[in-house]
Short mmCIF file of N, CA and C in Angstrom, two decimals:
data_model
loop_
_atom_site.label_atom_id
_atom_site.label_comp_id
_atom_site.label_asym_id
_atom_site.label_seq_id
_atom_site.Cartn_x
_atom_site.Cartn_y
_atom_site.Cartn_z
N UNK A 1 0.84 -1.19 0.00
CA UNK A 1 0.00 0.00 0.00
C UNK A 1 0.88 1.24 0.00
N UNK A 2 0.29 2.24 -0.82
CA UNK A 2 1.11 3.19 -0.73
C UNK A 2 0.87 4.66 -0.27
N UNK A 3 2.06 4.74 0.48
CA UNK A 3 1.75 5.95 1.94
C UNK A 3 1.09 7.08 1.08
N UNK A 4 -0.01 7.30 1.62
CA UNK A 4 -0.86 8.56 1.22
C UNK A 4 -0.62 9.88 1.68
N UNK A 5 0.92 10.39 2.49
CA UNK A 5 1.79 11.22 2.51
C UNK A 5 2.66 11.10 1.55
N UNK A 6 2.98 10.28 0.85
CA UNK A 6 3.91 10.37 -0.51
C UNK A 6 3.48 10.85 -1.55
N UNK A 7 3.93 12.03 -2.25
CA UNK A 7 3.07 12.05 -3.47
C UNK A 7 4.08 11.87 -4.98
N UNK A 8 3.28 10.95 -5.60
CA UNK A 8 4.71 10.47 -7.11
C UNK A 8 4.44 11.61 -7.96
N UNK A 9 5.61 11.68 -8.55
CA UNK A 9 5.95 12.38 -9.56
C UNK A 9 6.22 11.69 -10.97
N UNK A 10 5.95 12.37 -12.20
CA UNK A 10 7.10 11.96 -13.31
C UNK A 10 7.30 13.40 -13.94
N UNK A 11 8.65 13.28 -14.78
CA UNK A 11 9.63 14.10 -15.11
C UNK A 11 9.06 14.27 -16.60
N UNK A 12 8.41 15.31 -17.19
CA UNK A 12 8.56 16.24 -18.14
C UNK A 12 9.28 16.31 -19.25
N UNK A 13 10.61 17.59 -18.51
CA UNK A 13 11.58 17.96 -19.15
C UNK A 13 12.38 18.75 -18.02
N UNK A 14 13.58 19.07 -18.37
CA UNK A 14 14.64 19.57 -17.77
C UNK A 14 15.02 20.41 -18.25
N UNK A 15 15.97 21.48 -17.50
CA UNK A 15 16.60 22.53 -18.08
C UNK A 15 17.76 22.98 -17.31
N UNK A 16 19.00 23.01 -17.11
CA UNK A 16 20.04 23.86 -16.65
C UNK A 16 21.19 24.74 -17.26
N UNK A 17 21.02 25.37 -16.10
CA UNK A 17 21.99 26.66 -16.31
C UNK A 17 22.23 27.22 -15.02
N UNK A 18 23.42 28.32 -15.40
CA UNK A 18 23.75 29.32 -14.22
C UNK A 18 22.77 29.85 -13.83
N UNK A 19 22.71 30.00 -12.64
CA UNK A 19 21.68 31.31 -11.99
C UNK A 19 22.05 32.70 -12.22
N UNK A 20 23.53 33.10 -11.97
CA UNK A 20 23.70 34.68 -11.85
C UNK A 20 24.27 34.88 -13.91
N UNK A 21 24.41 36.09 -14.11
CA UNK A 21 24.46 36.40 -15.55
C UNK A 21 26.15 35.95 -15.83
N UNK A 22 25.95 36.04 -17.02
CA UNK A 22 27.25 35.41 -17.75
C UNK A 22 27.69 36.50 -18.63
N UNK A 23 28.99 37.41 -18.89
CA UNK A 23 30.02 36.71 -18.09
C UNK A 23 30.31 37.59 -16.34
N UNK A 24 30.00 38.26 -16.05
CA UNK A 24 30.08 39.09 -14.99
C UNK A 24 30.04 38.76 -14.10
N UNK A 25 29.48 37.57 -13.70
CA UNK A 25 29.58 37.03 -13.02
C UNK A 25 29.46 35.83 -12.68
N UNK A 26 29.61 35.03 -13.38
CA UNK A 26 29.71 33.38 -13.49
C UNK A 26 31.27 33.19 -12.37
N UNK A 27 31.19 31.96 -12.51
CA UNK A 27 32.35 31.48 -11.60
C UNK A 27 32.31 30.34 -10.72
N UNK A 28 32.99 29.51 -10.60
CA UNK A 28 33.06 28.50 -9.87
C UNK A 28 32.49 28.32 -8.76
N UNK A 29 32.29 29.51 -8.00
CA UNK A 29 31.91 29.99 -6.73
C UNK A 29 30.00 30.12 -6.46
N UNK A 30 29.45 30.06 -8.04
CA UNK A 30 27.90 30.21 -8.47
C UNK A 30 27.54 29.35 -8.86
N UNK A 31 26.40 28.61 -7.84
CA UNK A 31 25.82 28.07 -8.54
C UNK A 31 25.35 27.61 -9.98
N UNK A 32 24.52 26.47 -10.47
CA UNK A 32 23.68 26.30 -11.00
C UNK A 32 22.44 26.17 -11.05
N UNK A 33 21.48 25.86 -11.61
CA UNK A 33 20.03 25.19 -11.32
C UNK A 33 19.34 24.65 -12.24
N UNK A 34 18.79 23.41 -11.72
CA UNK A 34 18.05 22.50 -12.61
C UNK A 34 16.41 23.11 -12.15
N UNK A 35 15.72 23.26 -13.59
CA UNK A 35 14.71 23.34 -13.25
C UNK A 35 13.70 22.07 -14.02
N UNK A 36 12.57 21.64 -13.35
CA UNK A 36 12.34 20.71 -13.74
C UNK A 36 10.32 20.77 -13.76
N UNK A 37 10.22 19.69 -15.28
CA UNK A 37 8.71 20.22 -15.30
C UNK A 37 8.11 18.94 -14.84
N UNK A 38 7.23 18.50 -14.21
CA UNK A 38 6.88 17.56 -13.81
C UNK A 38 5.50 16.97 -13.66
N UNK A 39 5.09 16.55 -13.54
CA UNK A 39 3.34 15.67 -13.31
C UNK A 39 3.08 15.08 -12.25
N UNK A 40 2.50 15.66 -11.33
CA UNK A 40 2.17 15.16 -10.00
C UNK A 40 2.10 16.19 -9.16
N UNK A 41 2.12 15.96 -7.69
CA UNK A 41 1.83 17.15 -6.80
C UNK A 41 2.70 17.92 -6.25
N UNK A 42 1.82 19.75 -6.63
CA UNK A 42 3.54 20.70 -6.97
C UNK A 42 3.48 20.67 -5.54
N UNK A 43 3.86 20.06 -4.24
CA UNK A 43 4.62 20.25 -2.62
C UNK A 43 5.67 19.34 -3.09
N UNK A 44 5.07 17.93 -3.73
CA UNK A 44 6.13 16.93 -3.82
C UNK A 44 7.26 17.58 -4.96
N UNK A 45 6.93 18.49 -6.07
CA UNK A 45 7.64 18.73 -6.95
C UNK A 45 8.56 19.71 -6.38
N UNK A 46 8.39 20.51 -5.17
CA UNK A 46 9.31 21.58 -4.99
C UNK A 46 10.51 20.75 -4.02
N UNK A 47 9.62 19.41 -3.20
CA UNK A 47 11.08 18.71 -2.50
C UNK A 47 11.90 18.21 -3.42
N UNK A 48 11.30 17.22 -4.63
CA UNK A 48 12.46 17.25 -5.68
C UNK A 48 13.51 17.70 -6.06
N UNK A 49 12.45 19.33 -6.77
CA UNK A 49 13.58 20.27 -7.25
C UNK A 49 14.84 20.99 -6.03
N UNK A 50 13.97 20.91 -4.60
CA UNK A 50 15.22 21.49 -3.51
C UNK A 50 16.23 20.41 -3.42
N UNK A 51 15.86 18.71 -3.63
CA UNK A 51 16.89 18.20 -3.84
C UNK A 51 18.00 17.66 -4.41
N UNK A 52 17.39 18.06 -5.90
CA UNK A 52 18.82 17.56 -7.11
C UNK A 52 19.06 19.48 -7.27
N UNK A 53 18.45 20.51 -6.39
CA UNK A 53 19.35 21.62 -6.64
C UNK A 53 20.43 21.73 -5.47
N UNK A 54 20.46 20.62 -4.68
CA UNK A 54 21.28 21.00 -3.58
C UNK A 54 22.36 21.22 -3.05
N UNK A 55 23.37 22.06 -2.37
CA UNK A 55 24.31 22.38 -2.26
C UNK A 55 25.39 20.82 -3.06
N UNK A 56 25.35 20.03 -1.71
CA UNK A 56 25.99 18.88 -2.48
C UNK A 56 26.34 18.34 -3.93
N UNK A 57 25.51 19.02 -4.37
CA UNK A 57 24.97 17.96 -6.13
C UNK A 57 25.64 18.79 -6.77
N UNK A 58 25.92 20.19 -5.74
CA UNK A 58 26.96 21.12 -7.75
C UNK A 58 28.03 21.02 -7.45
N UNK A 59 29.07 19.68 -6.97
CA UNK A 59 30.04 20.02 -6.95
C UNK A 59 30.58 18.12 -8.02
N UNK A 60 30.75 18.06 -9.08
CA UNK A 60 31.42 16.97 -9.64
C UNK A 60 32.44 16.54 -8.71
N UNK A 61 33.54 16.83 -8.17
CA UNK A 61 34.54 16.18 -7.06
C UNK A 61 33.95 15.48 -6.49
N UNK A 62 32.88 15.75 -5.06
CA UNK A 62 32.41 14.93 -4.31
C UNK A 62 31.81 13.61 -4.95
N UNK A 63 31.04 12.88 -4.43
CA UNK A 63 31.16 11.25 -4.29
C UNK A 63 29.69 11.43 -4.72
N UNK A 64 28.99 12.40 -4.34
CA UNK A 64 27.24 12.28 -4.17
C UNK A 64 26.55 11.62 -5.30
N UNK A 65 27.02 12.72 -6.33
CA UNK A 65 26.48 12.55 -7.57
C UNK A 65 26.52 10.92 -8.31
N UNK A 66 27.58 9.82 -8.45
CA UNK A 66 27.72 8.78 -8.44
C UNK A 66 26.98 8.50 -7.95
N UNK A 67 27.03 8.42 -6.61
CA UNK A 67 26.53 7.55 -5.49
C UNK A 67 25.15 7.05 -5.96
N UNK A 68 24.21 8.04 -6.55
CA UNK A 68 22.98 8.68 -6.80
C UNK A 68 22.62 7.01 -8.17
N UNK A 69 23.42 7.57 -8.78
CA UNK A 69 23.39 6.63 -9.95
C UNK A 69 23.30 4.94 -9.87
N UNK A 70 24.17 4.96 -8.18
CA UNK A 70 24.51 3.21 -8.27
C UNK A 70 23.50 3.07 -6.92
N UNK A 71 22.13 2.98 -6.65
CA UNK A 71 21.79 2.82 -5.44
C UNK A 71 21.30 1.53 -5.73
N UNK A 72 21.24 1.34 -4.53
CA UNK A 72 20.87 -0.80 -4.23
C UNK A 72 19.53 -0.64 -4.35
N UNK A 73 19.29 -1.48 -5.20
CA UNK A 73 17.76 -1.13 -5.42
C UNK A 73 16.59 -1.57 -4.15
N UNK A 74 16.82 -1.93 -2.76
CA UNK A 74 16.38 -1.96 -1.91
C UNK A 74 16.66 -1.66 -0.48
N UNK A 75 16.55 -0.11 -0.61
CA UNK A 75 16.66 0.90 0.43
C UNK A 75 18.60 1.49 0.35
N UNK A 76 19.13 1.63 -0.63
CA UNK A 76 20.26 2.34 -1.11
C UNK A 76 20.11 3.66 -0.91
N UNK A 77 20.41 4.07 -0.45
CA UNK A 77 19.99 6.02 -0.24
C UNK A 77 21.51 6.75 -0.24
N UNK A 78 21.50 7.88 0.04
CA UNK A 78 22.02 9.51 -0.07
C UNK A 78 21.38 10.22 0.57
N UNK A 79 22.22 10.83 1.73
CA UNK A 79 21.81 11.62 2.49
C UNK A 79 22.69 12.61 2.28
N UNK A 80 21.94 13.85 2.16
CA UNK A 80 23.03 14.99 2.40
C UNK A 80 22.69 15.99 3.50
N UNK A 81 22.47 15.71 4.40
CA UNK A 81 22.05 16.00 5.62
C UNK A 81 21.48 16.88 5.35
N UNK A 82 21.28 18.57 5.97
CA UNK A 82 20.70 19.39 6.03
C UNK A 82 19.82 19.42 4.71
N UNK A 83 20.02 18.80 3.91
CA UNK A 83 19.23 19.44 2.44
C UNK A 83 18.74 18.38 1.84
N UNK A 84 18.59 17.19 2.55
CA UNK A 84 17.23 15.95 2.30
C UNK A 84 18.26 14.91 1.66
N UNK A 85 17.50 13.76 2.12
CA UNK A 85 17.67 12.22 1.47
C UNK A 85 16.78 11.73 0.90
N UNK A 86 17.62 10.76 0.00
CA UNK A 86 16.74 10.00 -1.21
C UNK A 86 17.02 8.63 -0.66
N UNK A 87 16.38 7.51 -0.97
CA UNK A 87 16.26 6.00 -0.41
C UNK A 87 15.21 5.11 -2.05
N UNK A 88 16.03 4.20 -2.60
CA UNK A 88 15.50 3.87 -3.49
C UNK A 88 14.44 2.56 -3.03
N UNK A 89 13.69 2.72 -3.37
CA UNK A 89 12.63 1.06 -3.54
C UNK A 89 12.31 1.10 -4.31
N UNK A 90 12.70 -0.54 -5.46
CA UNK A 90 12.55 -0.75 -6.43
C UNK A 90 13.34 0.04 -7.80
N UNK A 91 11.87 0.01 -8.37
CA UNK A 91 12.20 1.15 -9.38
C UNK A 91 11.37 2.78 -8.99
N UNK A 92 11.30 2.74 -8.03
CA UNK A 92 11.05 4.30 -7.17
C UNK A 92 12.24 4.90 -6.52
N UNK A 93 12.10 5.87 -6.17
CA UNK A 93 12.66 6.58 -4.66
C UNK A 93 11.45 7.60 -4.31
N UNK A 94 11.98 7.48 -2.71
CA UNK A 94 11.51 8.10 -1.92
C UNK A 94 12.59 9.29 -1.92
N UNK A 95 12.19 10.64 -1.44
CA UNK A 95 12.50 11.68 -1.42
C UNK A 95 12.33 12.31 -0.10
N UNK A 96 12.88 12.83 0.96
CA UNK A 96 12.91 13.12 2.18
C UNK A 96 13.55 14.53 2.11
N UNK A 97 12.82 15.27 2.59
CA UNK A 97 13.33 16.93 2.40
C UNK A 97 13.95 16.95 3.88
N UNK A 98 14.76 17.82 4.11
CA UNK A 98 15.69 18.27 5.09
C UNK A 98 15.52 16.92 6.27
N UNK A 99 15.64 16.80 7.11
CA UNK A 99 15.68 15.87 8.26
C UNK A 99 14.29 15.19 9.25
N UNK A 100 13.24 15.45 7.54
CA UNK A 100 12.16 14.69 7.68
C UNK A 100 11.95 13.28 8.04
N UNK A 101 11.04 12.76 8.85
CA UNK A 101 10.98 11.15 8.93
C UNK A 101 9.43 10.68 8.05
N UNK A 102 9.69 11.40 6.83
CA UNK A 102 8.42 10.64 5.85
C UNK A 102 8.66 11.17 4.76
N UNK A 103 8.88 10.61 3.62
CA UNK A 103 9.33 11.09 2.79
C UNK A 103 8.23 12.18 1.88
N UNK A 104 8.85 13.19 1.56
CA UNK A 104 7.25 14.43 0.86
C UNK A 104 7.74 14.03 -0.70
N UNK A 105 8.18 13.27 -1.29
CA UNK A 105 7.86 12.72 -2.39
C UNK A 105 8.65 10.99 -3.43
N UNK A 106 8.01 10.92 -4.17
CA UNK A 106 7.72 9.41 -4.92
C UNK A 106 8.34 9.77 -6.38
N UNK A 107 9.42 9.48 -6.88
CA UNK A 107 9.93 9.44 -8.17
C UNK A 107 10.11 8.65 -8.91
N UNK A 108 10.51 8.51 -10.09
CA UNK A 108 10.87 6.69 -11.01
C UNK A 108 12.65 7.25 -11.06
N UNK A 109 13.14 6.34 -10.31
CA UNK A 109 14.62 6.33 -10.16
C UNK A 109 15.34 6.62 -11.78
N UNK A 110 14.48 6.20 -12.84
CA UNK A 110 15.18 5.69 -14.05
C UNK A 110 15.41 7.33 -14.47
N UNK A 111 13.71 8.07 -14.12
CA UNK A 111 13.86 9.94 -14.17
C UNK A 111 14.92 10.26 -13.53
N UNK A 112 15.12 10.23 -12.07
CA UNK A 112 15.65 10.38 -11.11
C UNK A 112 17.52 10.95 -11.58
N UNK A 113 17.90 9.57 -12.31
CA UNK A 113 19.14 9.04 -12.61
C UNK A 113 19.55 10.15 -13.89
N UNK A 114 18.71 10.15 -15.19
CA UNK A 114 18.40 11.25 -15.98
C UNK A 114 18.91 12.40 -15.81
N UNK A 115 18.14 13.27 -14.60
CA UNK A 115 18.81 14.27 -14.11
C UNK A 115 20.19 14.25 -13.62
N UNK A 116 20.16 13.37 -12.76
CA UNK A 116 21.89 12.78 -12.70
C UNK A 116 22.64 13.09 -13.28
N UNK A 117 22.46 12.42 -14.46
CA UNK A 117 23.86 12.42 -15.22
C UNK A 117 23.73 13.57 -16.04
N UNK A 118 22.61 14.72 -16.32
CA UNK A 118 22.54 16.03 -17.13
C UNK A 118 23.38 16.62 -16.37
N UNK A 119 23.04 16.49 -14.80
CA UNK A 119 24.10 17.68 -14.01
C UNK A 119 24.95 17.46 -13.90
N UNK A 120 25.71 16.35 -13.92
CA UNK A 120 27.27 15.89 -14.01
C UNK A 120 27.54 16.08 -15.26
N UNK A 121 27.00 16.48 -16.67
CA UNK A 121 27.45 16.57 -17.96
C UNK A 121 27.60 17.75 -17.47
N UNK A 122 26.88 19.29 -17.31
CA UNK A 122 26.89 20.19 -17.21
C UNK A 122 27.84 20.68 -16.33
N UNK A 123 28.18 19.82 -15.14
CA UNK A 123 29.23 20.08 -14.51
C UNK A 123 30.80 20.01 -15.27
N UNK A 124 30.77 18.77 -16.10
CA UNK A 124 32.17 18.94 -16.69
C UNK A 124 32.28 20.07 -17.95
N UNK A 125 31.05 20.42 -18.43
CA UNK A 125 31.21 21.33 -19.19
C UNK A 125 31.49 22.60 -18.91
N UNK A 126 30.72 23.19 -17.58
CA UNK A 126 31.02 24.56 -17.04
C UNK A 126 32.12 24.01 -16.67
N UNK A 127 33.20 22.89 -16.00
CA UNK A 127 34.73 23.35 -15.84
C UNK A 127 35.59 23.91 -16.83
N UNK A 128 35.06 23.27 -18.35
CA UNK A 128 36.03 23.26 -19.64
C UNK A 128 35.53 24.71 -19.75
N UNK A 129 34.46 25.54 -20.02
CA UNK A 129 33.98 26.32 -20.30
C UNK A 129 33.93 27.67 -19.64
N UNK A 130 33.92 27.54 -18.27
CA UNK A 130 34.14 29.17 -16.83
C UNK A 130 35.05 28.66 -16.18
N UNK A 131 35.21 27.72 -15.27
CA UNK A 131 36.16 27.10 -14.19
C UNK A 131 37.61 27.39 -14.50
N UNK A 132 37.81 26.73 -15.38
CA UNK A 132 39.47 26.49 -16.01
C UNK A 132 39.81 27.99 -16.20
N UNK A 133 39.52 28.34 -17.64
CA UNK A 133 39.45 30.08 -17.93
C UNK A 133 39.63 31.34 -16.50
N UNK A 134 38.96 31.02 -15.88
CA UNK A 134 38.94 31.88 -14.39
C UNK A 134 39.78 31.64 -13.64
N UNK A 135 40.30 30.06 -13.41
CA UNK A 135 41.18 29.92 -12.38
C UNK A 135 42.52 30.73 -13.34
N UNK A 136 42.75 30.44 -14.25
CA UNK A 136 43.41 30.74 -15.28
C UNK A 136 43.93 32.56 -15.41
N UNK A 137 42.88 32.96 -14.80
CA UNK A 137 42.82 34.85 -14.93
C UNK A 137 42.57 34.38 -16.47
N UNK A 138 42.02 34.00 -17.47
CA UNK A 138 41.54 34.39 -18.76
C UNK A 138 40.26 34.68 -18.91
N UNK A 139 39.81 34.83 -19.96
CA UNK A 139 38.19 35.30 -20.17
C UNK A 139 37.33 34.02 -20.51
N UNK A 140 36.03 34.12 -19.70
CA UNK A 140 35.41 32.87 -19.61
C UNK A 140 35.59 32.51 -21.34
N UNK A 141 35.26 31.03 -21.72
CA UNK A 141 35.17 31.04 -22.73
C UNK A 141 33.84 31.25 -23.68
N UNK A 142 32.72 30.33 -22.59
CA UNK A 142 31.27 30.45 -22.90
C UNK A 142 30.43 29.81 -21.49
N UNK A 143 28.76 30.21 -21.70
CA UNK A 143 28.42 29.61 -21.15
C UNK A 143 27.14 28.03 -21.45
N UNK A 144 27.49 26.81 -20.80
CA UNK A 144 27.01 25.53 -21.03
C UNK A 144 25.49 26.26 -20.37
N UNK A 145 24.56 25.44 -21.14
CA UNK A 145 23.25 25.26 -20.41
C UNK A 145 22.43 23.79 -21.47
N UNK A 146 21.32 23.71 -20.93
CA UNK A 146 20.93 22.29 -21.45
C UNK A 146 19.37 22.43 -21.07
N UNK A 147 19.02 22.30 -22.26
CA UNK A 147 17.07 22.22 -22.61
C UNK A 147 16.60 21.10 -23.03
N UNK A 148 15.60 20.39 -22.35
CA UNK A 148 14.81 19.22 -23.15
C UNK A 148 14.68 19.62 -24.77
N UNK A 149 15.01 18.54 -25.22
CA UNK A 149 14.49 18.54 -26.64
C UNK A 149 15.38 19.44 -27.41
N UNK A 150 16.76 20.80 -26.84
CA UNK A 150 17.60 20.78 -27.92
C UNK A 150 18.93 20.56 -27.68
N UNK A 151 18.99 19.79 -26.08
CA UNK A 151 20.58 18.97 -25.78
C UNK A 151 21.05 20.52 -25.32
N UNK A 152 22.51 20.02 -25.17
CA UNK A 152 23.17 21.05 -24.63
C UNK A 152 23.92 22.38 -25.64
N UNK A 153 24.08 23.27 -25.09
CA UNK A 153 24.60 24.37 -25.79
C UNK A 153 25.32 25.28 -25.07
N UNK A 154 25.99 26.04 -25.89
CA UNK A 154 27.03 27.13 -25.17
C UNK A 154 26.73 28.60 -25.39
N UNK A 155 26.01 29.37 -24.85
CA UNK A 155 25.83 30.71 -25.32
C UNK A 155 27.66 31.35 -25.14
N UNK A 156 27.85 32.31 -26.73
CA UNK A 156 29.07 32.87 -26.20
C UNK A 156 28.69 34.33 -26.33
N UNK A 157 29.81 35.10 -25.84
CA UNK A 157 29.79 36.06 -25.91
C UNK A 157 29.99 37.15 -27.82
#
């Protein structure tokens, strides 16, 4: 039976990019954000989106992002403490916003994973693209962003 505090979702389409403007202020130091269109109930859709936007998830170095990808398909989770855990069952996950004990939403892991690996593409691209260039003192080169339906792209200057 399924908890009637959970509410499922499915995934749309996707979209990322920088938050602050490019080039003035882009930088290693700024964020990104995935925004995401979805089908199901918008409380459950905003714990989602607070959790694949979460501090943890924009950094490619750390372990998270993997982690995300290889979960045991019976109760495998990711916690990133302050900013919610995910716990897979089956071909679902549960979604747990900040240091909740019930999860406020229901996803299809296979969506889930999707986003995954867009933000880890986007991550190695903003390194080749702002990261490098900046640490560098040179001029960004461009900026990566990524839309359902036309893949990724580089606005330049």
């Amino acid at each position: 039976m399924t908890n009637p505090m959970i509410w499922r979702l499915s995934l749309d389409c996707i979209s990322v990019s920088e938050i602050r403007r490019w080039p003035e202020r882009s930088g290693p130091h700024y964020p990104h954000r995935l925004l995401l269109n979805t089908r199901g109930q918008a409380c459950a859709a905003v714990v989602l989106s607070e959790f694949v936007n979460a501090s943890w998830l924009q950094d490619p170095d750390l372990q998270f992002l993997p982690d995300l990808l290889n979960l045991a398909p019976n109760g495998g989770g990711v916690n990133l403490r302050e900013e919610g855990t995910v716990v897979r069952h089956g071909e679902r996950v549960h979604i747990y916003p900040m240091s909740a004990q019930t999860p406020g939403a229901d996803a299809s892991y296979a969506e889930l994973c999707e986003v995954v690996r867009l933000n880890l593409l986007y991550l190695h691209l903003r390194r080749f693209w702002i990261d490098e260039p900046l640490a560098q003192t040179r001029r960004v080169r461009g900026l990566p962003y990524y839309e359902s339906g036309r893949g990724f792209r580089v606005r330049q200057s």
